[in-house]
Amino acid sequence: MSFGEVLFSELAIRQVAVMDAKYDPRKIEPKWQAYWESTGLFKVKEDSGKEKYYLLVLFPYPSGKIHIGHVRNYTIGDVVARYKRMRGFNVLHPMGWDAFGMPAENAAIANHTHPAKWTYANIDAMRSQLKTLGFSYDWDREIATCRPEYYRWEQWLFLKMYAEKMAYRKESFVNWCESCQTVLANEQVEAGLCWRCGQQVRQKKLWQWFFRTTDYADDLLAHSDQLPGWPEKVTTMQKNWIGKSFGAEIRFTVEDRDIVIPVFTTRHDTVCGATFMCLAPEHPLTVELCKATPQEKQVMEFVDRMSLQDRSDKAVEGYEKEGVFLGVHCINPLNGARMPIYTANFALMEYGTGAVMAVPAHDQRDFDFAKKYGLDIIVVVKPPDEDLDSEKLSEAYVGEGIMVNSGQFDGLDNKTAMEEIAGFLEKKNRGQKEISFRMRDWGISRQRYWGAPIPIVYCDTCGVVPVPEEDLPVVLPEDVELQEGGKSPLPQLDSFVKVDCPRCDSPNARRETDTMDTFVESSWYFDRYCSPDFDRGMFDSKAVDYWMPVDQYIGGVEHAILHLLYSRYYTRVLHDQGLVNFKEPFTRLLTQGMVCQETVSCPKHGYLLPEEVKIVDANRYCTHCDEPAAVGRVEKMSKSKKNVIDPNTLLEKYGADTTRFFCLFAAPPERDLEWSEQGVEGGFRFLNRVWRLTTGWMDRVKDAAPFDGSPAALDGAVRDLYKKTHQTIMKVTRDIEDRYHFNTAISAVMELFNTMSAIEETESNPQQIPVMRFAIEALALLMSPIVPHFTEELWEALGNTSSILLAPWPFYLEEALEKDDLLIVIQVNGKLRSKFSVATDADEETIKQIALEDERIKKFIDGRVIKKVIYVKRKLVNIVV
Ligand SMILES: [Zn+2]
Ligand SMILES: [Zn+2]
Ligand SMILES: [Zn+2]
C-alpha cells in the first residue's frame, strides 16, 4: 500500500484512540490528512467578529515536482499559520499556481504535448505532493493564473489602464533574448544575460506595450522607507533600482538643424566644461544625424556591433571606452561653444535621456574618452587652494570647488553655481532643474504563446482599438501547433488573429499576438485568493477589505526588484482605480535562506548525485568507477550540481513530520540551511523518543486532569517539571511570535522532554500524574504547528475529540517562571562539612565541581587523594578521601 492510499473514515479514527507502541508515520500521516480534508478544517471565511491573519507564501511555478526549497518555505508558512490559528486568529492560508510562462512551453515542445496539458498535469502532481506534507491550505481557494477566469480580469484592468494612458505602446529598443524568442524587462536582465536561460541579451527595436511604472517611482521610493516589516536589504535594493537623482535637463541644439537634444545631468555646474556629446548607440538620433555625412558607414558599423554587445551598466563599466564621431556638432547652451557629437559605448539608453554631456575635466569616463580621441579638456571647477591646468591634468577632478572658465559664474562655489546656472537656463528656456529615475516603464509584451493575450485589435482605419469589455476574456486558443525554437504560433493562427474591428466592423482587423509578462499575473494573485470564484470583477472588494493586506509574506530575495516591486506598483494602480483601499500589499516580508548541500564530483563522471556516492570510512567514492570522489563547496541545491535531495525520498523514508521538523530545526528561516542526512535522522529519533515516552505514560495520564495550580503546591522533581513546562511555553511562544526562530523553539521543547524523561515513575507523589498530564499536553500543543500529524495522534490518545488545531495555544504562569534553587549538602567521608545552593537545572558535573571547589571543603581534602565523589540527586555530594 502506498503512502497516499491509506484512508480512514472519521469513524475509524474515533474508535482507535490508542497510540500504537511504535511510531509509524506511514500510518498516522494519511489518517490525519484524510481527517483534515473530510472535516474541512482548513476552510476559512470572512468573520468580522474575529481578527484576521493573512499568511502567504509565494506561489510556485508548476514545474511538476516540489523541491526541497519549496518544502522549507511552505513549512515555515504552515507553522506560522497554525500558530496564529491557535492564537485565535482567523487565518487565510491559500495556495495556487503561477501557471503561465516559458518553461511550460519549452517542456511542451520537447515532449510533444500542449502547455496546458503539461501544466494541469503538473499542478495535479504537485497538489497531491503538498497534501502529503500536511500543509493547512484552504484548497477551495486554489487558483491557476492560466485559467481564463483569472486572466480575464487582468485584461479588464489593462483596458482601464489603456483608457487612462497608464498602459501605452511605443516602438523602442528592447532587451531581446534570441534563445527564449522574447523581450525581457530591464529587471529580467542580469549582467547582460537573460534571467531565465542565461544567454546573452541583445538590443532589438520592436513595438511594445508598457505600463507607466515611472508614474509611481516617487511614491514607491517614499514608501520604501515605511515598510518596517520588510528586511532592509530588500527595501535598499528597491530604492537603488528606482534610483532617484536630482539634477537638470539641459537642451543642446544641433548645429544648422532644427533638432534639440535634451540631456540629464547631476553636474549642471560644469556645463561650460562640456566639450563634446555622446549618444547611446540605440539613441534614435544616432542613426538619423550621421545620415549623408562621411561618417555614416563607420557609425552604422559601430551601432551594429554594439547591438550584439552586453549593454548592461555593469558590463559597460568594464569595457574600454570607445565611440565614433557622427559628423555633426551641437551648441553649448551656456557659452555657445561647438561640441562634436559622438556615439559611445558608455552612453546608455537606460540612463537619463540616452545622451551624455561630456565634461572630461570633471568625469573620469569622459576624461578617458577625451584623451583617447584627442578632444578638448576644460577645467571649470578648481579646488579652493589650488589652480588646475587643463593641459597637465592626469585625471578628472571630481571634488567641490570654485568656478573658473564659466563666464558670469566664475568665482562662485560650485554648489551655488548649480542653482544659478539652472535659473539662467530656465530663463533662456534652455533647461530646468529636474529629477530623474533609474527605473523605466515596465515593458510587458512577450512574444511567446503561453501567456495572457493583450486585449487589443489593430485596424487599418481606426488604428489601435481596445477589445470591448463585453468581449472579454480574449481566450488564448489551445488548438495550436507549437514550433521548435519557441516562436509563437499565434501570428500564424488566422482563427485568432483575423477579427472584425470592434469600432468600424472592418473585417481586416488583426489581434495583438503578444502576451503579457507573467509577472502581471503574480502582481495581484494575493487579492484574488480573497474571493477566488468571484465573476463580477477582479475580486470582491468586501473580501479584499477584510483580508488584505497580507500580514506575513514569505518569498525569496531574488524577487526584490521583480515580483515584489511589480506587486507594489500594481497595487497602486488598483488603489487609484478605487478598487482597493491600501497601497502596500505586504505588511511583513520574510526572505528565506536557501537550502544548500556540499557538491561531490568524480574526475571521470563529473558531479554526482547523493545516491551515486558511497561512503567508506568517511571517504567518498564514485559508484560508477569506484574512484575517490572529491567533496566540493556547500552550495545551493541545483540540478546542474546534482547536490539535490528529492523530498519524495524523505517522505517515503521518514514521513512528513520528520521532514518538517528537520527543515525548521536546522537553521532559522532567513538563513541558509545546510542539508544533513544525520540531521534528518536525529529528528526522526527524537520523535521516536517522544512517542515512546508518551505512550509509556498514556495509561496513567489518559483519564487524569492536568495540574493547573500554583507551583507552591508542588515539590521535588514534579515541581521542577511543572515550572520547566511553563518556562518552555514562554520560550517557544516568544521564539515563534517575535522572531520565527523555530530552531530555538524546538531546542526548548527538547529540554522539556529531557526533564520529563528524568521523572521516575515509581515516586509516590500524588501530583505526579496531573503534572505529567499537563507536561504532555503542553508538549503536544507546542509541537503541533511543527509536527501536526504526530501531535494530532497524541492529542487524540489523551482523550480529546476535536483537532489539536482547534485547541488554544497554551499560556504560562508568571509565578512558575522563577527559577528554584536546590540546597546541596557537602560531606567529606560522610560528615557534613558545608552546603551551597544551585539552580535546579544544574547538572551532576557542575554540582560536583562546585562542591570540590568549596573553600571550606578544600581544607578537609588538602593534599589527600580523592577516592570517590558520590552524588545523591538533588541532595548531597559526599567526597571520599
Ligand atoms: Zn533567455
Ligand atoms: Zn476599424
Ligand atoms: Zn566515476
PDB file of N, CA, C and O in Angstrom, residues 711 714-724 754-756 758-760 763 765 819-826 835-848 870-878:
ATOM      1  N   PRO A 711       2.761  26.543  41.508  1.00  0.00           N
ATOM      2  CA  PRO A 711       3.905  25.650  41.765  1.00  0.00           C
ATOM      3  C   PRO A 711       4.186  25.526  43.260  1.00  0.00           C
ATOM      4  O   PRO A 711       4.834  24.569  43.677  1.00  0.00           O
ATOM      5  N   LEU A 714       3.543  22.284  44.926  1.00  0.00           N
ATOM      6  CA  LEU A 714       4.303  21.099  44.487  1.00  0.00           C
ATOM      7  C   LEU A 714       5.681  21.105  45.103  1.00  0.00           C
ATOM      8  O   LEU A 714       6.170  22.141  45.555  1.00  0.00           O
ATOM      9  N   ASP A 715       6.309  19.954  45.076  1.00  0.00           N
ATOM     10  CA  ASP A 715       7.728  19.965  45.446  1.00  0.00           C
ATOM     11  C   ASP A 715       8.504  18.888  44.686  1.00  0.00           C
ATOM     12  O   ASP A 715       7.939  18.096  43.941  1.00  0.00           O
ATOM     13  N   GLY A 716       9.824  18.966  44.845  1.00  0.00           N
ATOM     14  CA  GLY A 716      10.690  17.960  44.231  1.00  0.00           C
ATOM     15  C   GLY A 716      10.681  18.027  42.721  1.00  0.00           C
ATOM     16  O   GLY A 716      10.454  19.070  42.101  1.00  0.00           O
ATOM     17  N   ALA A 717      10.927  16.880  42.095  1.00  0.00           N
ATOM     18  CA  ALA A 717      11.089  16.782  40.651  1.00  0.00           C
ATOM     19  C   ALA A 717       9.813  17.183  39.925  1.00  0.00           C
ATOM     20  O   ALA A 717       9.852  17.736  38.827  1.00  0.00           O
ATOM     21  N   VAL A 718       8.663  16.928  40.561  1.00  0.00           N
ATOM     22  CA  VAL A 718       7.379  17.257  39.951  1.00  0.00           C
ATOM     23  C   VAL A 718       7.209  18.779  39.840  1.00  0.00           C
ATOM     24  O   VAL A 718       6.759  19.314  38.837  1.00  0.00           O
ATOM     25  N   ARG A 719       7.652  19.435  40.911  1.00  0.00           N
ATOM     26  CA  ARG A 719       7.619  20.903  40.896  1.00  0.00           C
ATOM     27  C   ARG A 719       8.542  21.428  39.789  1.00  0.00           C
ATOM     28  O   ARG A 719       8.181  22.332  39.041  1.00  0.00           O
ATOM     29  N   ASP A 720       9.719  20.838  39.672  1.00  0.00           N
ATOM     30  CA  ASP A 720      10.659  21.244  38.612  1.00  0.00           C
ATOM     31  C   ASP A 720      10.039  21.067  37.230  1.00  0.00           C
ATOM     32  O   ASP A 720      10.156  21.925  36.365  1.00  0.00           O
ATOM     33  N   LEU A 721       9.394  19.939  37.034  1.00  0.00           N
ATOM     34  CA  LEU A 721       8.796  19.667  35.722  1.00  0.00           C
ATOM     35  C   LEU A 721       7.690  20.673  35.425  1.00  0.00           C
ATOM     36  O   LEU A 721       7.583  21.194  34.319  1.00  0.00           O
ATOM     37  N   TYR A 722       6.906  20.958  36.443  1.00  0.00           N
ATOM     38  CA  TYR A 722       5.804  21.906  36.241  1.00  0.00           C
ATOM     39  C   TYR A 722       6.340  23.287  35.828  1.00  0.00           C
ATOM     40  O   TYR A 722       5.858  23.910  34.894  1.00  0.00           O
ATOM     41  N   LYS A 723       7.386  23.701  36.558  1.00  0.00           N
ATOM     42  CA  LYS A 723       7.972  25.008  36.249  1.00  0.00           C
ATOM     43  C   LYS A 723       8.654  24.990  34.886  1.00  0.00           C
ATOM     44  O   LYS A 723       8.535  25.929  34.091  1.00  0.00           O
ATOM     45  N   LYS A 724       9.339  23.901  34.612  1.00  0.00           N
ATOM     46  CA  LYS A 724      10.030  23.783  33.321  1.00  0.00           C
ATOM     47  C   LYS A 724       9.022  23.877  32.168  1.00  0.00           C
ATOM     48  O   LYS A 724       9.304  24.482  31.124  1.00  0.00           O
ATOM     49  N   ASN A 754      13.696  16.281  28.058  1.00  0.00           N
ATOM     50  CA  ASN A 754      14.693  15.698  28.960  1.00  0.00           C
ATOM     51  C   ASN A 754      14.224  15.738  30.405  1.00  0.00           C
ATOM     52  O   ASN A 754      14.420  14.777  31.156  1.00  0.00           O
ATOM     53  N   THR A 755      13.622  16.838  30.804  1.00  0.00           N
ATOM     54  CA  THR A 755      13.105  16.935  32.164  1.00  0.00           C
ATOM     55  C   THR A 755      12.007  15.895  32.401  1.00  0.00           C
ATOM     56  O   THR A 755      11.937  15.261  33.452  1.00  0.00           O
ATOM     57  N   MET A 756      11.154  15.726  31.381  1.00  0.00           N
ATOM     58  CA  MET A 756      10.086  14.727  31.503  1.00  0.00           C
ATOM     59  C   MET A 756      10.675  13.328  31.634  1.00  0.00           C
ATOM     60  O   MET A 756      10.199  12.500  32.420  1.00  0.00           O
ATOM     61  N   ALA A 758      13.357  12.450  32.971  1.00  0.00           N
ATOM     62  CA  ALA A 758      14.027  12.221  34.255  1.00  0.00           C
ATOM     63  C   ALA A 758      13.053  11.889  35.377  1.00  0.00           C
ATOM     64  O   ALA A 758      13.459  11.550  36.486  1.00  0.00           O
ATOM     65  N   ILE A 759      11.768  12.033  35.110  1.00  0.00           N
ATOM     66  CA  ILE A 759      10.787  11.737  36.158  1.00  0.00           C
ATOM     67  C   ILE A 759      10.742  10.228  36.410  1.00  0.00           C
ATOM     68  O   ILE A 759      10.569   9.443  35.476  1.00  0.00           O
ATOM     69  N   GLU A 760      10.924   9.871  37.658  1.00  0.00           N
ATOM     70  CA  GLU A 760      10.870   8.444  37.987  1.00  0.00           C
ATOM     71  C   GLU A 760       9.442   8.035  38.285  1.00  0.00           C
ATOM     72  O   GLU A 760       8.791   8.593  39.162  1.00  0.00           O
ATOM     73  N   GLU A 763       8.057   7.114  41.969  1.00  0.00           N
ATOM     74  CA  GLU A 763       7.926   8.092  43.036  1.00  0.00           C
ATOM     75  C   GLU A 763       6.462   8.225  43.482  1.00  0.00           C
ATOM     76  O   GLU A 763       5.564   8.326  42.655  1.00  0.00           O
ATOM     77  N   ASN A 765       4.507  10.500  44.559  1.00  0.00           N
ATOM     78  CA  ASN A 765       3.993  11.859  44.697  1.00  0.00           C
ATOM     79  C   ASN A 765       2.609  11.908  44.060  1.00  0.00           C
ATOM     80  O   ASN A 765       2.457  11.634  42.871  1.00  0.00           O
ATOM     81  N   LYS A 819      13.107  30.784  38.824  1.00  0.00           N
ATOM     82  CA  LYS A 819      13.872  29.549  38.993  1.00  0.00           C
ATOM     83  C   LYS A 819      14.025  29.230  40.478  1.00  0.00           C
ATOM     84  O   LYS A 819      14.295  30.110  41.285  1.00  0.00           O
ATOM     85  N   ASP A 820      13.883  27.957  40.831  1.00  0.00           N
ATOM     86  CA  ASP A 820      14.129  27.498  42.200  1.00  0.00           C
ATOM     87  C   ASP A 820      15.606  27.235  42.386  1.00  0.00           C
ATOM     88  O   ASP A 820      16.326  26.991  41.440  1.00  0.00           O
ATOM     89  N   ASP A 821      16.035  27.259  43.656  1.00  0.00           N
ATOM     90  CA  ASP A 821      17.388  26.801  43.957  1.00  0.00           C
ATOM     91  C   ASP A 821      17.313  25.492  44.721  1.00  0.00           C
ATOM     92  O   ASP A 821      16.367  25.254  45.471  1.00  0.00           O
ATOM     93  N   LEU A 822      18.323  24.681  44.541  1.00  0.00           N
ATOM     94  CA  LEU A 822      18.430  23.447  45.328  1.00  0.00           C
ATOM     95  C   LEU A 822      19.452  23.708  46.428  1.00  0.00           C
ATOM     96  O   LEU A 822      20.443  24.397  46.204  1.00  0.00           O
ATOM     97  N   LEU A 823      19.215  23.144  47.613  1.00  0.00           N
ATOM     98  CA  LEU A 823      20.227  23.233  48.656  1.00  0.00           C
ATOM     99  C   LEU A 823      20.985  21.907  48.659  1.00  0.00           C
ATOM    100  O   LEU A 823      20.402  20.851  48.887  1.00  0.00           O
ATOM    101  N   ILE A 824      22.287  21.972  48.383  1.00  0.00           N
ATOM    102  CA  ILE A 824      23.098  20.748  48.315  1.00  0.00           C
ATOM    103  C   ILE A 824      24.055  20.729  49.515  1.00  0.00           C
ATOM    104  O   ILE A 824      24.745  21.718  49.787  1.00  0.00           O
ATOM    105  N   VAL A 825      24.048  19.613  50.180  1.00  0.00           N
ATOM    106  CA  VAL A 825      24.909  19.432  51.356  1.00  0.00           C
ATOM    107  C   VAL A 825      26.214  18.784  50.898  1.00  0.00           C
ATOM    108  O   VAL A 825      26.192  17.913  50.036  1.00  0.00           O
ATOM    109  N   ILE A 826      27.352  19.249  51.465  1.00  0.00           N
ATOM    110  CA  ILE A 826      28.617  18.606  51.095  1.00  0.00           C
ATOM    111  C   ILE A 826      29.152  17.837  52.305  1.00  0.00           C
ATOM    112  O   ILE A 826      29.282  18.392  53.406  1.00  0.00           O
ATOM    113  N   LYS A 835      27.607  23.531  52.765  1.00  0.00           N
ATOM    114  CA  LYS A 835      26.448  23.422  51.880  1.00  0.00           C
ATOM    115  C   LYS A 835      26.417  24.621  50.931  1.00  0.00           C
ATOM    116  O   LYS A 835      27.064  25.638  51.159  1.00  0.00           O
ATOM    117  N   PHE A 836      25.686  24.485  49.814  1.00  0.00           N
ATOM    118  CA  PHE A 836      25.559  25.601  48.850  1.00  0.00           C
ATOM    119  C   PHE A 836      24.231  25.457  48.099  1.00  0.00           C
ATOM    120  O   PHE A 836      23.629  24.385  48.076  1.00  0.00           O
ATOM    121  N   SER A 837      23.801  26.559  47.494  1.00  0.00           N
ATOM    122  CA  SER A 837      22.594  26.428  46.669  1.00  0.00           C
ATOM    123  C   SER A 837      22.942  26.600  45.194  1.00  0.00           C
ATOM    124  O   SER A 837      23.877  27.298  44.821  1.00  0.00           O
ATOM    125  N   VAL A 838      22.137  25.933  44.356  1.00  0.00           N
ATOM    126  CA  VAL A 838      22.416  25.881  42.927  1.00  0.00           C
ATOM    127  C   VAL A 838      21.076  25.790  42.197  1.00  0.00           C
ATOM    128  O   VAL A 838      20.082  25.338  42.762  1.00  0.00           O
ATOM    129  N   ALA A 839      21.078  26.238  40.945  1.00  0.00           N
ATOM    130  CA  ALA A 839      19.842  26.192  40.146  1.00  0.00           C
ATOM    131  C   ALA A 839      19.371  24.752  39.980  1.00  0.00           C
ATOM    132  O   ALA A 839      20.190  23.844  39.870  1.00  0.00           O
ATOM    133  N   THR A 840      18.047  24.562  39.948  1.00  0.00           N
ATOM    134  CA  THR A 840      17.513  23.193  39.876  1.00  0.00           C
ATOM    135  C   THR A 840      17.944  22.457  38.619  1.00  0.00           C
ATOM    136  O   THR A 840      17.994  21.248  38.603  1.00  0.00           O
ATOM    137  N   ASP A 841      18.219  23.224  37.545  1.00  0.00           N
ATOM    138  CA  ASP A 841      18.566  22.521  36.312  1.00  0.00           C
ATOM    139  C   ASP A 841      20.068  22.304  36.157  1.00  0.00           C
ATOM    140  O   ASP A 841      20.532  21.872  35.101  1.00  0.00           O
ATOM    141  N   ALA A 842      20.865  22.607  37.218  1.00  0.00           N
ATOM    142  CA  ALA A 842      22.307  22.359  37.127  1.00  0.00           C
ATOM    143  C   ALA A 842      22.544  20.852  37.028  1.00  0.00           C
ATOM    144  O   ALA A 842      21.861  20.059  37.680  1.00  0.00           O
ATOM    145  N   ASP A 843      23.514  20.454  36.189  1.00  0.00           N
ATOM    146  CA  ASP A 843      23.729  19.010  36.028  1.00  0.00           C
ATOM    147  C   ASP A 843      24.727  18.479  37.058  1.00  0.00           C
ATOM    148  O   ASP A 843      25.348  19.239  37.803  1.00  0.00           O
ATOM    149  N   GLU A 844      24.861  17.180  37.105  1.00  0.00           N
ATOM    150  CA  GLU A 844      25.672  16.497  38.110  1.00  0.00           C
ATOM    151  C   GLU A 844      27.122  16.990  38.102  1.00  0.00           C
ATOM    152  O   GLU A 844      27.695  17.263  39.169  1.00  0.00           O
ATOM    153  N   GLU A 845      27.697  17.115  36.925  1.00  0.00           N
ATOM    154  CA  GLU A 845      29.097  17.530  36.819  1.00  0.00           C
ATOM    155  C   GLU A 845      29.316  18.895  37.456  1.00  0.00           C
ATOM    156  O   GLU A 845      30.266  19.114  38.205  1.00  0.00           O
ATOM    157  N   THR A 846      28.404  19.821  37.140  1.00  0.00           N
ATOM    158  CA  THR A 846      28.521  21.181  37.680  1.00  0.00           C
ATOM    159  C   THR A 846      28.439  21.155  39.205  1.00  0.00           C
ATOM    160  O   THR A 846      29.222  21.809  39.899  1.00  0.00           O
ATOM    161  N   ILE A 847      27.507  20.379  39.723  1.00  0.00           N
ATOM    162  CA  ILE A 847      27.311  20.329  41.181  1.00  0.00           C
ATOM    163  C   ILE A 847      28.542  19.741  41.871  1.00  0.00           C
ATOM    164  O   ILE A 847      29.040  20.283  42.872  1.00  0.00           O
ATOM    165  N   LYS A 848      29.100  18.669  41.299  1.00  0.00           N
ATOM    166  CA  LYS A 848      30.321  18.068  41.886  1.00  0.00           C
ATOM    167  C   LYS A 848      31.476  19.069  41.869  1.00  0.00           C
ATOM    168  O   LYS A 848      32.235  19.175  42.830  1.00  0.00           O
ATOM    169  N   ILE A 870      30.594  10.997  45.468  1.00  0.00           N
ATOM    170  CA  ILE A 870      29.256  10.408  45.314  1.00  0.00           C
ATOM    171  C   ILE A 870      28.228  11.533  45.293  1.00  0.00           C
ATOM    172  O   ILE A 870      28.253  12.434  46.140  1.00  0.00           O
ATOM    173  N   TYR A 871      27.322  11.476  44.311  1.00  0.00           N
ATOM    174  CA  TYR A 871      26.275  12.494  44.220  1.00  0.00           C
ATOM    175  C   TYR A 871      24.928  11.840  44.476  1.00  0.00           C
ATOM    176  O   TYR A 871      24.550  10.885  43.805  1.00  0.00           O
ATOM    177  N   VAL A 872      24.233  12.331  45.476  1.00  0.00           N
ATOM    178  CA  VAL A 872      22.867  11.874  45.706  1.00  0.00           C
ATOM    179  C   VAL A 872      21.967  12.959  45.156  1.00  0.00           C
ATOM    180  O   VAL A 872      22.002  14.104  45.608  1.00  0.00           O
ATOM    181  N   LYS A 873      21.224  12.585  44.150  1.00  0.00           N
ATOM    182  CA  LYS A 873      20.471  13.529  43.345  1.00  0.00           C
ATOM    183  C   LYS A 873      19.697  14.547  44.176  1.00  0.00           C
ATOM    184  O   LYS A 873      18.930  14.180  45.056  1.00  0.00           O
ATOM    185  N   ARG A 874      19.937  15.846  43.848  1.00  0.00           N
ATOM    186  CA  ARG A 874      19.204  16.965  44.430  1.00  0.00           C
ATOM    187  C   ARG A 874      19.465  17.132  45.928  1.00  0.00           C
ATOM    188  O   ARG A 874      18.839  17.982  46.563  1.00  0.00           O
ATOM    189  N   LYS A 875      20.376  16.300  46.539  1.00  0.00           N
ATOM    190  CA  LYS A 875      20.514  16.366  47.992  1.00  0.00           C
ATOM    191  C   LYS A 875      21.948  16.638  48.428  1.00  0.00           C
ATOM    192  O   LYS A 875      22.222  17.621  49.086  1.00  0.00           O
ATOM    193  N   LEU A 876      22.862  15.748  48.079  1.00  0.00           N
ATOM    194  CA  LEU A 876      24.197  15.910  48.656  1.00  0.00           C
ATOM    195  C   LEU A 876      25.308  15.383  47.767  1.00  0.00           C
ATOM    196  O   LEU A 876      25.082  14.597  46.850  1.00  0.00           O
ATOM    197  N   VAL A 877      26.518  15.876  48.091  1.00  0.00           N
ATOM    198  CA  VAL A 877      27.727  15.362  47.461  1.00  0.00           C
ATOM    199  C   VAL A 877      28.604  14.848  48.597  1.00  0.00           C
ATOM    200  O   VAL A 877      28.866  15.567  49.559  1.00  0.00           O
ATOM    201  N   ASN A 878      29.011  13.583  48.496  1.00  0.00           N
ATOM    202  CA  ASN A 878      29.897  13.021  49.519  1.00  0.00           C
ATOM    203  C   ASN A 878      31.266  12.749  48.894  1.00  0.00           C
ATOM    204  O   ASN A 878      31.373  11.987  47.933  1.00  0.00           O
TER     205      ASN A 878
END
